[in-house]
Coordinates of N, CA and C and ligand atoms in Angstrom, one line a residue:
X1 N 88.0 53.7 107.9 CA 89.2 52.9 107.5 C 89.2 52.8 105.9
X2 N 90.3 53.3 105.3 CA 90.5 53.2 103.9 C 91.2 51.9 103.5
X3 N 90.7 51.3 102.4 CA 91.3 50.0 102.0 C 92.0 50.1 100.7
X4 N 93.2 49.5 100.6 CA 94.0 49.5 99.4 C 94.2 48.1 98.9
X5 N 94.1 47.9 97.6 CA 94.5 46.6 97.0 C 95.6 47.0 96.0
X6 N 96.7 46.2 96.2 CA 97.9 46.4 95.3 C 98.1 45.4 94.3
X7 N 98.5 45.7 93.1 CA 98.8 44.8 92.0 C 100.3 44.9 91.7
X8 N 101.0 43.8 91.6 CA 102.4 43.8 91.2 C 102.8 42.6 90.4
X9 N 103.8 42.7 89.6 CA 104.2 41.6 88.7 C 105.6 41.0 89.0
X10 N 106.3 41.7 89.8 CA 107.7 41.2 89.9 C 108.3 41.4 91.3
X11 N 109.3 42.2 91.4 CA 110.1 42.3 92.7 C 109.2 42.8 93.8
X12 N 108.4 43.8 93.5 CA 107.5 44.3 94.6 C 108.2 45.3 95.6
X13 N 109.3 45.9 95.2 CA 109.9 46.8 96.1 C 109.0 48.0 96.4
X14 N 108.2 48.5 95.4 CA 107.3 49.5 95.7 C 106.2 49.1 96.6
X15 N 105.7 47.8 96.4 CA 104.7 47.3 97.3 C 105.2 47.3 98.7
X16 N 106.4 46.8 98.9 CA 107.0 46.8 100.3 C 107.1 48.2 100.9
X17 N 107.5 49.2 100.0 CA 107.6 50.6 100.5 C 106.3 51.1 100.9
X18 N 105.2 50.8 100.1 CA 103.9 51.3 100.4 C 103.4 50.6 101.7
X19 N 103.6 49.4 101.9 CA 103.2 48.7 103.1 C 103.9 49.3 104.3
X20 N 105.2 49.6 104.2 CA 105.9 50.2 105.3 C 105.3 51.6 105.6
X21 N 105.0 52.3 104.6 CA 104.5 53.7 104.8 C 103.2 53.7 105.6
X22 N 102.3 52.7 105.4 CA 101.0 52.7 106.0 C 101.0 51.8 107.3
X23 N 102.1 51.2 107.6 CA 101.9 50.1 108.7 C 101.5 50.7 110.0
X24 N 101.9 51.9 110.3 CA 101.4 52.5 111.6 C 100.3 53.5 111.5
X25 N 99.6 53.4 110.4 CA 98.5 54.3 110.1 C 97.2 53.5 110.3
X26 N 96.5 53.7 111.5 CA 95.3 52.9 111.7 C 94.1 53.2 110.8
X27 N 94.2 54.2 110.0 CA 93.2 54.6 109.0 C 93.3 53.9 107.7
X28 N 94.4 53.2 107.5 CA 94.6 52.6 106.2 C 94.9 51.1 106.3
X29 N 94.2 50.3 105.5 CA 94.5 48.9 105.6 C 94.8 48.4 104.2
X30 N 96.0 47.6 104.1 CA 96.3 47.0 102.8 C 95.5 45.7 102.8
X31 N 94.5 45.7 102.0 CA 93.6 44.5 102.0 C 94.3 43.3 101.4
X32 N 94.9 43.4 100.3 CA 95.7 42.3 99.8 C 96.6 42.8 98.6
X33 N 97.5 41.9 98.2 CA 98.3 42.1 97.0 C 98.0 41.0 96.0
X34 N 97.8 41.4 94.8 CA 97.5 40.5 93.7 C 98.6 40.5 92.7
X35 N 99.0 39.3 92.2 CA 100.0 39.2 91.3 C 99.7 38.2 90.2
X36 N 100.1 38.5 89.0 CA 99.9 37.7 87.8 C 101.1 36.7 87.6
X37 N 102.1 36.8 88.5 CA 103.3 35.9 88.4 C 103.5 35.1 89.6
X38 N 103.3 33.8 89.4 CA 103.3 32.8 90.5 C 104.5 32.9 91.4
X39 N 105.7 33.1 90.7 CA 107.0 33.0 91.5 C 107.5 34.4 91.7
X40 N 106.7 35.4 91.6 CA 107.2 36.8 91.8 C 107.7 37.0 93.2
X41 N 108.8 37.8 93.3 CA 109.4 38.0 94.6 C 108.5 38.8 95.5
X42 N 107.5 39.4 95.0 CA 106.6 40.2 95.8 C 105.9 39.2 96.8
X43 N 105.7 37.9 96.5 CA 105.1 37.0 97.4 C 106.0 36.8 98.7
X44 N 107.3 36.7 98.5 CA 108.2 36.6 99.6 C 108.1 37.8 100.5
X45 N 108.0 39.0 99.9 CA 107.9 40.2 100.7 C 106.6 40.2 101.5
X46 N 105.5 39.8 100.8 CA 104.2 39.9 101.5 C 104.2 38.9 102.7
X47 N 104.8 37.7 102.5 CA 104.7 36.7 103.6 C 105.5 37.2 104.8
X48 N 106.7 37.8 104.5 CA 107.5 38.4 105.5 C 106.8 39.6 106.2
X49 N 106.0 40.3 105.5 CA 105.3 41.5 106.1 C 103.9 41.2 106.6
X50 N 103.5 39.9 106.5 CA 102.2 39.4 106.9 C 101.0 40.2 106.2
X51 N 101.2 40.3 104.9 CA 100.1 40.9 104.1 C 99.6 39.8 103.2
X52 N 98.3 39.6 103.0 CA 97.7 38.5 102.2 C 98.1 38.8 100.7
X53 N 98.5 37.8 100.0 CA 98.8 37.9 98.6 C 98.3 36.7 97.8
X54 N 97.7 37.0 96.6 CA 97.1 36.0 95.8 C 97.6 36.1 94.4
X55 N 97.8 34.9 93.8 CA 98.1 34.8 92.4 C 96.9 34.6 91.5
X56 N 96.8 35.3 90.3 CA 95.8 35.0 89.4 C 96.4 34.8 88.0
X57 N 95.7 34.1 87.2 CA 96.2 33.8 85.9 C 95.5 34.6 84.8
X58 N 96.0 34.5 83.6 CA 95.4 35.3 82.5 C 93.9 35.1 82.3
X59 N 93.5 33.8 82.4 CA 92.1 33.5 82.2 C 91.2 34.2 83.2
X60 N 91.6 34.2 84.5 CA 90.8 34.8 85.5 C 90.8 36.3 85.4
X61 N 91.8 36.9 84.7 CA 91.8 38.3 84.6 C 91.1 38.8 83.4
X62 N 91.3 38.1 82.2 CA 90.7 38.6 81.0 C 89.5 37.9 80.5
X63 N 89.3 36.6 80.9 CA 88.2 35.9 80.3 C 87.1 35.4 81.3
X64 N 87.2 36.0 82.5 CA 86.2 35.7 83.5 C 86.1 36.9 84.4
X65 N 85.1 36.7 85.4 CA 85.0 37.8 86.3 C 85.6 37.5 87.6
X66 N 86.5 36.5 87.6 CA 87.1 36.1 88.9 C 87.9 37.2 89.7
X67 N 88.7 37.9 89.0 CA 89.5 38.9 89.7 C 88.6 40.1 90.1
X68 N 87.6 40.4 89.2 CA 86.7 41.4 89.5 C 85.9 41.1 90.7
X69 N 85.4 39.8 90.8 CA 84.7 39.4 92.0 C 85.5 39.5 93.3
X70 N 86.8 39.1 93.2 CA 87.7 39.2 94.4 C 87.8 40.7 94.8
X71 N 88.0 41.6 93.8 CA 88.1 43.0 94.1 C 86.8 43.6 94.7
X72 N 85.7 43.2 94.1 CA 84.4 43.7 94.7 C 84.3 43.3 96.2
X73 N 84.7 42.0 96.4 CA 84.6 41.5 97.8 C 85.5 42.3 98.7
X74 N 86.6 42.8 98.2 CA 87.6 43.5 99.0 C 87.2 44.9 99.3
X75 N 86.3 45.4 98.5 CA 85.8 46.8 98.7 C 86.9 47.8 98.8
X76 N 87.8 47.9 97.8 CA 88.9 48.8 98.0 C 88.5 50.3 97.7
X77 N 89.1 51.2 98.5 CA 88.9 52.6 98.1 C 89.8 53.0 97.0
X78 N 91.0 52.3 96.9 CA 91.9 52.6 95.8 C 92.6 51.3 95.4
X79 N 92.8 51.1 94.1 CA 93.5 50.0 93.6 C 94.8 50.6 93.0
X80 N 95.9 50.0 93.5 CA 97.2 50.6 93.1 C 98.1 49.6 92.3
X81 N 98.4 50.0 91.1 CA 99.3 49.2 90.3 C 100.7 49.6 90.6
X82 N 101.5 48.8 91.3 CA 102.8 49.1 91.7 C 103.8 48.2 91.1
X83 N 104.1 48.4 89.8 CA 105.0 47.5 89.1 C 104.2 46.4 88.5
X84 N 103.0 46.7 88.0 CA 102.1 45.7 87.4 C 102.1 45.9 85.9
X85 N 102.4 44.7 85.2 CA 102.8 44.9 83.7 C 101.7 44.4 82.8
X86 N 100.5 44.0 83.2 CA 99.5 43.7 82.3 C 98.5 44.8 82.1
X87 N 97.9 44.9 80.9 CA 96.9 45.9 80.7 C 95.6 45.6 81.5
X88 N 95.0 46.5 82.1 CA 93.8 46.3 82.9 C 92.6 46.2 82.0
X89 N 91.8 45.1 82.2 CA 90.7 45.0 81.3 C 89.5 46.0 81.6
X90 N 88.7 46.2 80.6 CA 87.7 47.2 80.7 C 86.7 47.0 81.8
X91 N 86.4 45.7 82.1 CA 85.4 45.4 83.1 C 85.8 46.0 84.5
X92 N 87.1 45.9 84.7 CA 87.7 46.4 86.0 C 87.7 47.9 86.0
X93 N 88.0 48.5 84.9 CA 88.1 50.0 84.9 C 86.7 50.6 85.1
X94 N 85.7 49.9 84.4 CA 84.3 50.4 84.6 C 83.8 50.2 86.0
X95 N 84.2 49.1 86.6 CA 83.7 48.8 88.0 C 84.4 49.8 89.0
X96 N 85.6 50.3 88.7 CA 86.3 51.2 89.7 C 86.7 52.5 89.0
X97 N 85.8 53.3 88.6 CA 86.2 54.5 87.9 C 86.9 55.5 88.8
X98 N 88.0 56.0 88.3 CA 88.9 56.9 89.0 C 89.4 56.3 90.4
X99 N 89.4 55.0 90.4 CA 89.9 54.4 91.7 C 91.1 53.5 91.4
X100 N 91.6 53.5 90.2 CA 92.8 52.7 89.8 C 93.9 53.6 89.4
X101 N 95.1 53.5 90.1 CA 96.2 54.4 89.8 C 97.4 53.5 89.5
X102 N 98.3 54.0 88.6 CA 99.4 53.3 88.1 C 100.7 54.2 88.3
X103 N 101.8 53.5 88.5 CA 103.1 54.3 88.5 C 103.8 53.8 87.2
X104 N 104.3 54.8 86.5 CA 105.1 54.5 85.3 C 106.5 55.1 85.4
X105 N 107.5 54.3 85.1 CA 108.9 54.8 85.4 C 109.5 55.7 84.3
X106 N 108.7 56.6 83.8 CA 109.2 57.6 82.8 C 108.2 58.8 82.8
X107 N 108.6 59.8 82.1 CA 107.8 61.0 82.0 C 106.8 60.9 80.8
X108 N 105.7 60.3 81.1 CA 104.7 60.2 80.1 C 104.3 61.5 79.5
X109 N 104.0 61.7 78.2 CA 103.7 60.6 77.3 C 105.0 60.0 76.6
X110 N 106.2 60.5 77.1 CA 107.4 59.9 76.5 C 107.5 58.5 77.1
X111 N 108.1 57.5 76.4 CA 108.4 56.2 76.8 C 107.1 55.5 77.4
X112 N 106.0 55.7 76.8 CA 104.8 54.9 77.2 C 104.4 53.9 76.1
X113 N 103.3 53.2 76.4 CA 102.8 52.3 75.4 C 103.3 50.9 75.5
X114 N 102.9 50.1 74.5 CA 103.3 48.7 74.5 C 104.8 48.4 74.5
X115 N 105.2 47.5 75.4 CA 106.7 47.2 75.4 C 107.5 48.1 76.3
X116 N 106.9 49.2 76.6 CA 107.6 50.2 77.4 C 107.3 50.0 78.9
X117 N 108.2 49.2 79.5 CA 108.0 49.0 81.0 C 109.4 48.6 81.5
X118 N 109.6 48.9 82.8 CA 110.8 48.5 83.5 C 112.1 48.9 82.8
X119 N 113.0 47.9 82.7 CA 114.3 48.1 82.1 C 114.3 48.5 80.7
X120 N 113.2 48.1 79.9 CA 113.1 48.5 78.5 C 113.1 50.0 78.4
X121 N 112.4 50.6 79.3 CA 112.4 52.1 79.3 C 113.7 52.7 79.6
X122 N 114.4 52.2 80.7 CA 115.7 52.8 81.1 C 116.7 52.6 80.0
X123 N 116.7 51.5 79.3 CA 117.6 51.3 78.1 C 117.3 52.3 77.0
X124 N 116.0 52.5 76.7 CA 115.7 53.5 75.7 C 116.1 54.9 76.1
X125 N 115.9 55.2 77.3 CA 116.2 56.6 77.9 C 117.8 56.8 77.7
X126 N 118.5 55.7 78.0 CA 120.0 55.8 77.8 C 120.4 55.9 76.4
X127 N 119.8 55.1 75.5 CA 120.1 55.2 74.1 C 119.8 56.5 73.5
X128 N 118.8 57.2 74.0 CA 118.4 58.5 73.5 C 119.2 59.6 74.2
X129 N 120.1 59.3 75.1 CA 121.0 60.2 75.8 C 120.1 61.4 76.4
X130 N 119.0 61.0 77.0 CA 118.2 61.9 77.7 C 119.0 62.6 78.9
X131 N 118.7 63.8 79.1 CA 119.4 64.5 80.3 C 118.6 64.5 81.5
X132 N 117.3 64.1 81.4 CA 116.5 63.8 82.6 C 115.4 62.7 82.3
X133 N 115.0 62.1 83.4 CA 113.9 61.2 83.2 C 113.0 61.4 84.5
X134 N 112.1 60.4 84.8 CA 111.3 60.6 85.9 C 110.2 59.6 86.0
X135 N 109.2 59.9 86.9 CA 108.1 59.0 87.1 C 106.8 59.7 86.8
X136 N 105.8 58.9 86.5 CA 104.4 59.5 86.3 C 103.4 58.6 87.1
X137 N 102.7 59.2 87.9 CA 101.6 58.5 88.6 C 100.3 59.0 88.0
X138 N 99.5 58.1 87.5 CA 98.3 58.5 86.7 C 97.1 57.5 87.0
X139 N 95.9 58.0 86.7 CA 94.8 57.2 86.7 C 94.8 56.2 85.5
X140 N 94.2 55.1 85.7 CA 94.2 54.1 84.6 C 92.9 54.1 83.9
X141 N 93.0 54.3 82.6 CA 91.8 54.3 81.8 C 92.0 53.2 80.7
X142 N 91.0 53.1 79.8 CA 91.1 52.0 78.8 C 92.2 52.1 77.8
X143 N 92.9 53.3 77.8 CA 94.0 53.5 76.9 C 95.3 53.4 77.7
X144 N 96.1 52.4 77.3 CA 97.4 52.1 78.0 C 98.2 53.4 78.3
X145 N 98.6 53.6 79.5 CA 99.5 54.8 79.8 C 99.0 56.1 79.4
X146 N 97.6 56.3 79.3 CA 97.1 57.6 78.9 C 96.1 58.2 79.8
X147 N 95.9 57.6 81.0 CA 95.0 58.2 82.0 C 95.5 59.6 82.5
X148 N 94.6 60.3 83.1 CA 94.9 61.6 83.7 C 96.1 61.5 84.6
X149 N 97.1 62.4 84.4 CA 98.3 62.5 85.3 C 98.0 63.1 86.6
X150 N 98.4 62.4 87.7 CA 98.2 62.9 89.0 C 99.5 63.6 89.5
X151 N 100.6 63.0 89.2 CA 101.9 63.6 89.6 C 103.1 63.1 88.7
X152 N 104.0 64.1 88.4 CA 105.2 63.7 87.8 C 106.4 64.2 88.6
X153 N 107.5 63.5 88.7 CA 108.7 64.0 89.3 C 109.9 63.6 88.5
X154 N 110.9 64.5 88.4 CA 112.0 64.3 87.5 C 113.3 64.1 88.2
X155 N 114.2 63.5 87.5 CA 115.6 63.4 88.1 C 116.6 63.6 86.9
X156 N 117.7 64.3 87.2 CA 118.7 64.6 86.2 C 119.5 63.4 85.9
X157 N 119.9 63.2 84.7 CA 120.8 62.1 84.3 C 122.2 62.7 83.9
X158 N 123.2 61.9 84.2 CA 124.5 62.2 83.8 C 125.0 61.3 82.6
X159 N 125.9 61.8 81.8 CA 126.3 60.9 80.7 C 126.8 59.5 81.1
X160 N 127.4 59.4 82.3 CA 127.9 58.1 82.8 C 126.8 57.2 83.4
X161 N 125.5 57.7 83.5 CA 124.4 56.8 83.9 C 124.2 55.7 83.0
X162 N 123.9 54.5 83.6 CA 123.7 53.3 82.8 C 122.2 53.0 83.0
X163 N 121.6 52.0 82.3 CA 120.2 51.6 82.5 C 120.0 51.2 84.0
X164 N 121.1 50.6 84.6 CA 120.9 50.2 86.0 C 120.9 51.3 87.0
X165 N 121.8 52.3 86.7 CA 121.8 53.5 87.7 C 120.5 54.3 87.4
X166 N 120.0 54.3 86.2 CA 118.8 55.0 85.9 C 117.7 54.4 86.7
X167 N 117.6 53.0 86.7 CA 116.6 52.3 87.4 C 116.7 52.6 88.9
X168 N 117.9 52.7 89.4 CA 118.0 53.1 90.9 C 117.5 54.5 91.2
X169 N 117.8 55.4 90.3 CA 117.3 56.8 90.5 C 115.8 56.8 90.4
X170 N 115.2 56.0 89.5 CA 113.8 56.0 89.3 C 113.1 55.4 90.6
X171 N 113.7 54.3 91.0 CA 113.1 53.7 92.2 C 113.2 54.6 93.4
X172 N 114.3 55.4 93.6 CA 114.3 56.3 94.7 C 113.2 57.3 94.6
X173 N 112.9 57.8 93.4 CA 111.8 58.8 93.2 C 110.5 58.1 93.5
X174 N 110.3 56.9 93.1 CA 109.1 56.2 93.3 C 108.8 56.0 94.8
X175 N 109.9 55.6 95.6 CA 109.7 55.4 97.0 C 109.4 56.7 97.7
X176 N 109.9 57.8 97.2 CA 109.7 59.1 97.9 C 108.3 59.6 97.6
X177 N 107.8 59.4 96.4 CA 106.5 60.1 96.1 C 105.3 59.2 96.1
X178 N 105.4 57.9 95.7 CA 104.2 57.1 95.5 C 103.3 57.0 96.8
X179 N 103.9 56.6 97.9 CA 103.0 56.5 99.1 C 102.3 57.8 99.5
X180 N 103.0 58.9 99.3 CA 102.4 60.2 99.7 C 101.2 60.5 98.7
X181 N 101.4 60.2 97.5 CA 100.4 60.5 96.5 C 99.2 59.6 96.8
X182 N 99.4 58.3 97.1 CA 98.3 57.4 97.5 C 97.6 57.9 98.7
X183 N 98.3 58.4 99.7 CA 97.7 58.9 100.9 C 96.8 60.1 100.6
X184 N 97.3 61.0 99.8 CA 96.5 62.2 99.4 C 95.3 61.8 98.7
X185 N 95.4 60.8 97.8 CA 94.2 60.4 97.1 C 93.1 59.8 98.0
X186 N 93.6 59.0 99.0 CA 92.7 58.4 99.9 C 91.9 59.4 100.8
X187 N 92.6 60.5 101.1 CA 91.9 61.4 102.1 C 91.5 62.7 101.5
X188 N 91.6 62.8 100.2 CA 91.1 64.1 99.6 C 89.6 64.1 99.3
X189 N 89.0 63.0 99.3 CA 87.5 62.9 98.9 C 86.6 63.3 100.1
Ligands
LIG201 C1 108.8 50.2 88.9 O1 109.9 51.0 88.5 C2 107.5 50.6 88.2 O2 107.5 52.0 87.9 C3 107.6 49.8 86.9 O3 108.1 48.5 87.3 C4 109.0 48.7 88.4 C5 108.6 47.7 89.4 O4 109.6 47.7 90.4 N1 106.3 49.7 86.3 C6 106.1 49.7 84.9 O5 107.0 49.6 84.1 C7 104.6 49.7 84.5 N2 104.5 50.0 83.1 P1 109.2 47.0 91.8 O6 108.6 45.6 91.5 O7 110.6 46.8 92.5 O8 108.3 47.8 92.6

């Protein structure tokens, strides 16, 4: 049995999509979902889907071993950042080498780094009149948005696209590719 722990900061539509993908797979268990936002919509999704979800604060993440201890107890095969907006501290990265993956809603190294997340990215993509954008699934290392790339997928943009329609296109790409990439990672070792 492979165990996944998910991290999310907001809506959690990727979390929901991943839970659905694995719900009939007896070899994969979603151990829990962790969120740094108390009122994140992801908690409603998890209670509806009967998946355990826990909130943690800045102190327990950055200034103590509390989150690390929870993770160690969960014994995850893979830690998946699915719309998680905080930088992962080094103690976690060291404890789970090559076991933490992130999805970024742009074609890294473009539109990466501090402040580049969610709608900020789609607004910048629109302002720069890009003709395509996409997603990057990558390992998480100590440098923000710079870990080894596992998969990228692209989507064409039209002049009439807005940040909102770009976000929709990106979400569609994420829903299509992220669960499959996770599944491959779990079973390739
Ligand atoms: C997703 O598009 C994800 O790629 C992005 O946040 C969104 C969360 O949507 N992540 C980042 O920007 C990380 N830097 P969701 O909560 O509906 O899954």
